[in-house]
Amino acid sequence: MSRTVRLCVTLGLLCTAAVATAVLFGETGFDRAQYAAAFGDPSSGPWAVLWQVRAPRAVCALVVGAALGLAGAVMQGLLRNPLADPGVLGVSATAALGAALAIVLGGAGVAGLVEMSALAGAAVAGGVLVAAAGLMRAPEALILFGVALSSFAGAATALIFNLSPSPIAQAEVMAWLLGSVQNRSWVDVAWVAPALAMAAVFAGLSARGLRMLTLGDETAATSGLSMGRLRGFALIAAALATGAAVAVAGVIGFVGLAAPHLVRAAVRGDAGRILAPSALAGGLILVVADLAARLTPTDQELKLGVFTALIGAPLFALIAWRAAREWRL
């Protein structure tokens, strides 16, 4: 059994244990009789709490985290930048713009409309980035373009929020931007899972190219690698995964940044083999973070995006500091 397979099996077992813990334990404790009802009586209240509230929330956190972890690994491999994450190219911000626009226009009451708007925003960003990648050969240029796209989408979202005449819509937009898997159902899981599967296919198609890209553009090109095809597959994978995650859970930062770093040493920096472990690590991070947010003793439950930002911002600073030291050396 290879090192990568062993790592994936270990992370898979940890994800299973984390989801089971998130389902079995919550802010409201159960006694033995209630646990017996939860596993034996589908008409009971404990059964509904475990399988209609906690279980879909935990599984939703798992698939959203996996999507963000996969997108982060793809972006870091494509841009050859350890500080890249799904938000660096503006896909998260553009998906959030689509969701905010749907909410302000009254689409929150239509089932699936907000999610479809977020996916449409991510698709637009992905199409723009694929077109830009054909014109911009240098990774740095694509990063700068992504930063500009993210800034524009963020400003447009703020404008929509500012001009919204409804305080209810403003509150819904703000809740979306903060990110959460609270009150998610199996329907939400069904939204993100197919998009994650499609993103995994495109990521798999780009794995060999990402591995060759670590040797440099010239070496990769002389080996027959089609850079246009690689950028297209990688950007489609990142846009699909990020768009699906934002569509279901709102904007959640730093998971895509942190997940690849947790497993990079175990795969010896292989940009192709890091994809699956990064997805599993991202899922594990978000399940644990959501459980911690739920169990934190506060009057109002912490939003998941806020919680990950509080943990992720110092990590981002540490990674940036280490990268700066390596560049100086």
Coordinates of C-alpha atoms in Angstrom, one line a residue:
M1 CA 0.0 0.0 0.0
S2 CA 1.5 3.3 -1.1
R3 CA 2.1 6.3 1.3
T4 CA -0.7 8.3 -0.3
V5 CA -3.3 5.4 0.0
R6 CA -2.4 5.0 3.7
L7 CA -2.7 8.7 4.2
C8 CA -6.2 8.7 2.6
V9 CA -7.3 5.7 4.6
T10 CA -6.2 7.4 7.8
L11 CA -7.9 10.7 7.0
G12 CA -11.0 8.8 5.9
L13 CA -11.2 7.1 9.3
L14 CA -10.6 10.4 11.1
C15 CA -13.4 12.0 9.0
T16 CA -15.7 9.1 9.9
A17 CA -14.9 9.5 13.6
A18 CA -15.4 13.3 13.4
V19 CA -18.8 13.0 11.7
A20 CA -19.9 10.3 14.2
T21 CA -18.8 12.6 17.1
A22 CA -20.7 15.6 15.6
V23 CA -23.8 13.5 15.2
L24 CA -23.7 11.9 18.7
F25 CA -22.8 15.0 20.7
G26 CA -24.2 18.5 20.7
E27 CA -25.2 21.4 22.9
T28 CA -28.1 19.3 24.2
G29 CA -27.0 16.1 25.8
F30 CA -28.8 12.7 25.6
D31 CA -29.2 10.1 28.2
R32 CA -29.2 6.4 27.5
A33 CA -32.9 6.1 26.9
Q34 CA -32.8 9.0 24.4
Y35 CA -29.9 7.4 22.5
A36 CA -31.9 4.2 22.4
A37 CA -34.9 6.1 20.9
A38 CA -32.6 7.9 18.5
F39 CA -31.4 4.6 17.0
G40 CA -34.7 2.6 17.4
D41 CA -37.7 4.9 17.0
P42 CA -38.0 7.0 13.8
S43 CA -41.0 8.8 15.2
S44 CA -39.2 10.1 18.3
G45 CA -37.7 13.5 19.0
P46 CA -34.1 12.2 19.6
W47 CA -34.2 10.4 16.2
A48 CA -35.2 13.6 14.5
V49 CA -32.4 15.5 16.2
L50 CA -29.7 13.0 15.3
W51 CA -30.7 12.1 11.7
Q52 CA -32.6 15.2 10.5
V53 CA -30.6 18.0 12.2
R54 CA -27.1 16.9 13.3
A55 CA -26.3 14.2 10.6
P56 CA -27.0 16.4 7.6
R57 CA -25.2 19.3 9.2
A58 CA -22.1 17.2 9.8
V59 CA -22.1 15.6 6.4
C60 CA -22.7 19.0 4.8
A61 CA -19.6 20.3 6.6
L62 CA -17.7 17.3 5.4
V63 CA -18.5 17.7 1.7
V64 CA -18.1 21.5 1.8
G65 CA -14.7 21.2 3.5
A66 CA -13.7 18.6 1.0
A67 CA -14.7 20.9 -1.9
L68 CA -12.6 23.7 -0.4
G69 CA -9.6 21.5 0.3
L70 CA -9.6 20.1 -3.2
A71 CA -9.9 23.6 -4.7
G72 CA -7.1 24.8 -2.5
A73 CA -4.8 22.0 -3.6
V74 CA -5.6 22.6 -7.3
M75 CA -5.0 26.4 -7.0
Q76 CA -1.7 26.0 -5.1
G77 CA -0.5 23.4 -7.7
L78 CA -1.5 25.5 -10.7
L79 CA -0.2 28.8 -9.4
R80 CA 2.8 27.2 -7.6
N81 CA 2.1 29.4 -4.7
P82 CA 1.6 28.0 -1.2
L83 CA -0.5 31.0 -0.2
A84 CA -3.2 30.4 -2.9
D85 CA -6.7 29.3 -1.8
P86 CA -10.1 29.1 -3.5
G87 CA -10.7 32.8 -2.8
V88 CA -7.5 34.1 -4.4
L89 CA -8.9 34.0 -8.0
G90 CA -12.3 35.6 -7.1
V91 CA -14.4 32.5 -7.4
S92 CA -15.7 32.7 -3.8
A93 CA -16.4 36.4 -4.1
T94 CA -18.3 36.0 -7.4
A95 CA -20.3 33.1 -6.1
A96 CA -21.2 35.2 -3.1
L97 CA -22.2 38.1 -5.4
G98 CA -24.6 35.8 -7.2
A99 CA -26.2 34.6 -4.0
A100 CA -26.5 38.1 -2.6
L101 CA -28.2 39.3 -5.8
A102 CA -30.7 36.5 -5.6
I103 CA -31.5 37.2 -2.0
V104 CA -32.0 41.0 -2.5
L105 CA -34.2 40.3 -5.5
G106 CA -36.5 38.1 -3.3
G107 CA -35.2 34.8 -4.4
A108 CA -34.6 33.4 -0.9
G109 CA -38.2 32.2 -0.8
V110 CA -37.8 30.1 -4.0
A111 CA -36.3 26.7 -3.4
G112 CA -32.8 26.4 -4.9
L113 CA -32.7 29.8 -6.5
V114 CA -30.0 31.2 -4.2
E115 CA -27.9 28.1 -4.7
M116 CA -28.3 28.2 -8.4
S117 CA -27.3 31.9 -8.4
A118 CA -24.2 31.2 -6.4
L119 CA -23.2 28.4 -8.8
A120 CA -23.9 30.7 -11.8
G121 CA -21.6 33.3 -10.3
A122 CA -18.9 30.7 -9.8
A123 CA -19.4 29.5 -13.4
V124 CA -19.0 33.1 -14.7
A125 CA -15.8 33.5 -12.7
G126 CA -14.5 30.2 -14.0
G127 CA -15.2 31.1 -17.6
V128 CA -13.6 34.5 -17.2
L129 CA -10.5 32.9 -15.6
V130 CA -10.2 30.2 -18.3
A131 CA -10.3 33.0 -20.9
A132 CA -7.8 35.1 -19.0
A133 CA -5.5 32.1 -18.5
G134 CA -5.2 31.8 -22.3
L135 CA -3.9 35.3 -22.5
M136 CA -1.8 35.4 -19.3
R137 CA 1.1 32.9 -19.3
A138 CA 2.6 33.9 -16.0
P139 CA 1.0 32.6 -12.8
E140 CA 1.6 36.0 -11.2
A141 CA -0.5 37.7 -13.8
L142 CA -3.4 35.3 -13.3
I143 CA -3.2 35.9 -9.5
L144 CA -3.3 39.7 -10.0
F145 CA -6.3 39.3 -12.3
G146 CA -8.0 37.1 -9.7
V147 CA -7.4 39.6 -7.0
A148 CA -8.9 42.3 -9.2
L149 CA -11.9 40.1 -9.9
S150 CA -12.4 39.3 -6.2
S151 CA -12.2 43.0 -5.3
F152 CA -14.8 43.9 -8.0
A153 CA -17.1 41.2 -6.8
G154 CA -16.7 42.2 -3.2
A155 CA -17.4 45.8 -4.0
A156 CA -20.5 44.8 -6.0
T157 CA -21.8 42.7 -3.1
A158 CA -21.2 45.6 -0.7
L159 CA -23.1 47.9 -3.1
I160 CA -26.1 45.4 -3.3
F161 CA -26.1 45.2 0.5
N162 CA -25.9 49.0 0.8
L163 CA -28.8 49.6 -1.6
S164 CA -31.1 46.9 -0.4
P165 CA -34.3 48.5 0.9
S166 CA -35.1 45.5 3.1
P167 CA -33.4 45.0 6.4
I168 CA -34.4 41.3 6.3
A169 CA -32.6 40.9 3.0
Q170 CA -29.6 42.7 4.4
A171 CA -29.5 40.3 7.4
E172 CA -29.8 37.3 5.0
V173 CA -26.9 38.5 2.9
M174 CA -24.8 39.2 5.9
A175 CA -25.5 35.7 7.3
W176 CA -24.5 34.2 3.9
L177 CA -21.3 36.2 3.8
L178 CA -20.3 35.0 7.3
G179 CA -20.7 31.3 6.3
S180 CA -22.5 28.5 8.1
V181 CA -23.8 25.0 7.8
Q182 CA -26.4 25.6 10.5
N183 CA -29.9 24.2 9.6
R184 CA -28.7 22.5 6.5
S185 CA -30.6 19.4 5.3
W186 CA -29.9 16.4 3.1
V187 CA -31.1 18.5 0.2
D188 CA -28.2 20.8 0.7
V189 CA -25.8 17.7 0.8
A190 CA -27.4 16.7 -2.5
W191 CA -26.6 20.1 -4.0
V192 CA -22.9 20.0 -3.2
A193 CA -22.0 16.3 -3.6
P194 CA -22.5 16.0 -7.5
A195 CA -20.6 19.3 -8.1
L196 CA -17.8 17.9 -5.8
A197 CA -17.7 14.7 -7.8
M198 CA -17.5 16.6 -11.1
A199 CA -14.7 18.8 -9.7
A200 CA -12.8 15.7 -8.6
V201 CA -13.0 14.3 -12.1
F202 CA -11.5 17.5 -13.6
A203 CA -8.9 17.7 -10.8
G204 CA -7.9 14.1 -11.6
L205 CA -7.5 15.0 -15.2
S206 CA -5.2 17.8 -14.2
A207 CA -3.1 15.8 -11.7
R208 CA -0.4 14.7 -14.1
G209 CA 0.0 18.2 -15.4
L210 CA 0.2 19.7 -12.0
R211 CA 2.9 17.3 -11.1
M212 CA 4.9 18.1 -14.2
L213 CA 4.3 21.8 -13.7
T214 CA 6.5 21.7 -10.5
L215 CA 9.5 21.2 -12.8
G216 CA 8.9 24.6 -14.5
D217 CA 6.9 25.8 -17.5
E218 CA 9.7 25.1 -20.0
T219 CA 10.3 21.6 -18.9
A220 CA 6.6 20.9 -18.7
A221 CA 6.1 22.3 -22.2
T222 CA 8.9 20.3 -23.8
S223 CA 7.4 17.1 -22.3
G224 CA 4.3 17.7 -24.3
L225 CA 2.1 19.2 -21.6
S226 CA -0.7 21.4 -23.0
M227 CA -0.7 24.4 -20.6
G228 CA -4.1 25.6 -22.0
R229 CA -5.7 22.3 -21.3
L230 CA -4.2 22.0 -17.8
R231 CA -5.3 25.5 -16.9
G232 CA -8.8 24.9 -18.2
F233 CA -9.2 21.6 -16.3
A234 CA -7.7 23.0 -13.1
L235 CA -9.8 26.2 -13.1
I236 CA -13.0 24.3 -13.9
A237 CA -12.3 22.0 -11.0
A238 CA -11.6 24.9 -8.6
A239 CA -14.7 26.8 -9.8
L240 CA -17.0 23.9 -9.5
A241 CA -15.8 22.9 -6.0
T242 CA -15.7 26.5 -4.7
G243 CA -19.0 27.4 -6.3
A244 CA -20.8 24.4 -4.8
A245 CA -19.3 25.1 -1.3
V246 CA -20.4 28.8 -1.4
A247 CA -23.8 27.9 -2.8
V248 CA -24.5 25.7 0.2
A249 CA -22.6 27.2 3.1
G250 CA -21.7 30.8 2.2
V251 CA -18.2 32.2 2.3
I252 CA -15.8 30.1 4.5
G253 CA -12.2 31.1 4.3
F254 CA -8.8 29.5 5.0
V255 CA -9.9 25.8 4.7
G256 CA -8.6 25.7 1.2
L257 CA -5.4 27.3 2.3
A258 CA -4.7 25.1 5.3
A259 CA -5.8 21.7 4.1
P260 CA -3.0 21.2 1.5
H261 CA -0.4 22.3 4.0
L262 CA -1.4 19.6 6.5
V263 CA -0.7 16.8 4.1
R264 CA 2.0 18.2 1.8
A265 CA 4.9 16.7 3.8
A266 CA 3.2 13.3 3.8
V267 CA 3.1 13.2 0.0
R268 CA 6.5 14.8 -0.3
G269 CA 5.1 17.9 -2.1
D270 CA 3.7 15.9 -5.0
A271 CA 1.1 18.3 -6.6
G272 CA -0.7 15.4 -8.2
R273 CA -0.9 13.1 -5.2
I274 CA -1.9 15.8 -2.8
L275 CA -5.4 16.3 -4.3
A276 CA -7.3 13.5 -2.6
P277 CA -5.6 13.9 0.8
S278 CA -6.3 17.7 0.7
A279 CA -10.0 17.1 0.1
L280 CA -10.2 14.7 3.1
A281 CA -8.2 17.0 5.3
G282 CA -10.5 19.9 4.3
G283 CA -13.5 17.9 5.2
L284 CA -12.0 16.9 8.6
I285 CA -11.1 20.5 9.4
L286 CA -14.6 21.8 8.7
V287 CA -16.4 19.1 10.6
V288 CA -14.2 19.7 13.7
A289 CA -14.5 23.5 13.3
D290 CA -18.3 23.3 13.1
L291 CA -18.5 21.0 16.1
A292 CA -16.2 23.4 18.0
A293 CA -18.4 26.4 16.9
R294 CA -21.5 24.5 18.1
L295 CA -20.1 23.6 21.5
T296 CA -18.5 27.0 22.2
P297 CA -20.5 28.4 25.2
T298 CA -21.8 31.7 23.7
D299 CA -25.3 33.2 23.8
Q300 CA -25.5 33.1 20.0
E301 CA -23.8 30.3 17.9
L302 CA -20.6 31.4 16.2
K303 CA -20.8 31.5 12.4
L304 CA -18.5 28.9 10.9
G305 CA -16.8 31.4 8.6
V306 CA -16.0 33.6 11.5
F307 CA -14.6 30.6 13.5
T308 CA -12.4 29.4 10.6
A309 CA -11.1 33.0 10.0
L310 CA -10.1 33.4 13.7
I311 CA -8.1 30.2 13.4
G312 CA -7.0 30.6 9.8
A313 CA -5.7 34.1 9.9
P314 CA -2.7 33.3 12.2
L315 CA -2.0 30.2 10.2
F316 CA -1.9 32.3 7.0
A317 CA 0.5 34.7 8.7
L318 CA 2.7 31.8 9.7
I319 CA 2.8 30.3 6.2
A320 CA 3.6 33.7 4.7
W321 CA 6.4 34.2 7.2
R322 CA 7.9 30.8 6.4
A323 CA 7.6 31.4 2.7
A324 CA 9.3 34.8 3.0
R325 CA 12.2 33.1 4.9
E326 CA 12.6 30.5 2.1
W327 CA 12.6 33.2 -0.6
R328 CA 15.3 35.1 1.2
L329 CA 17.4 32.0 1.4

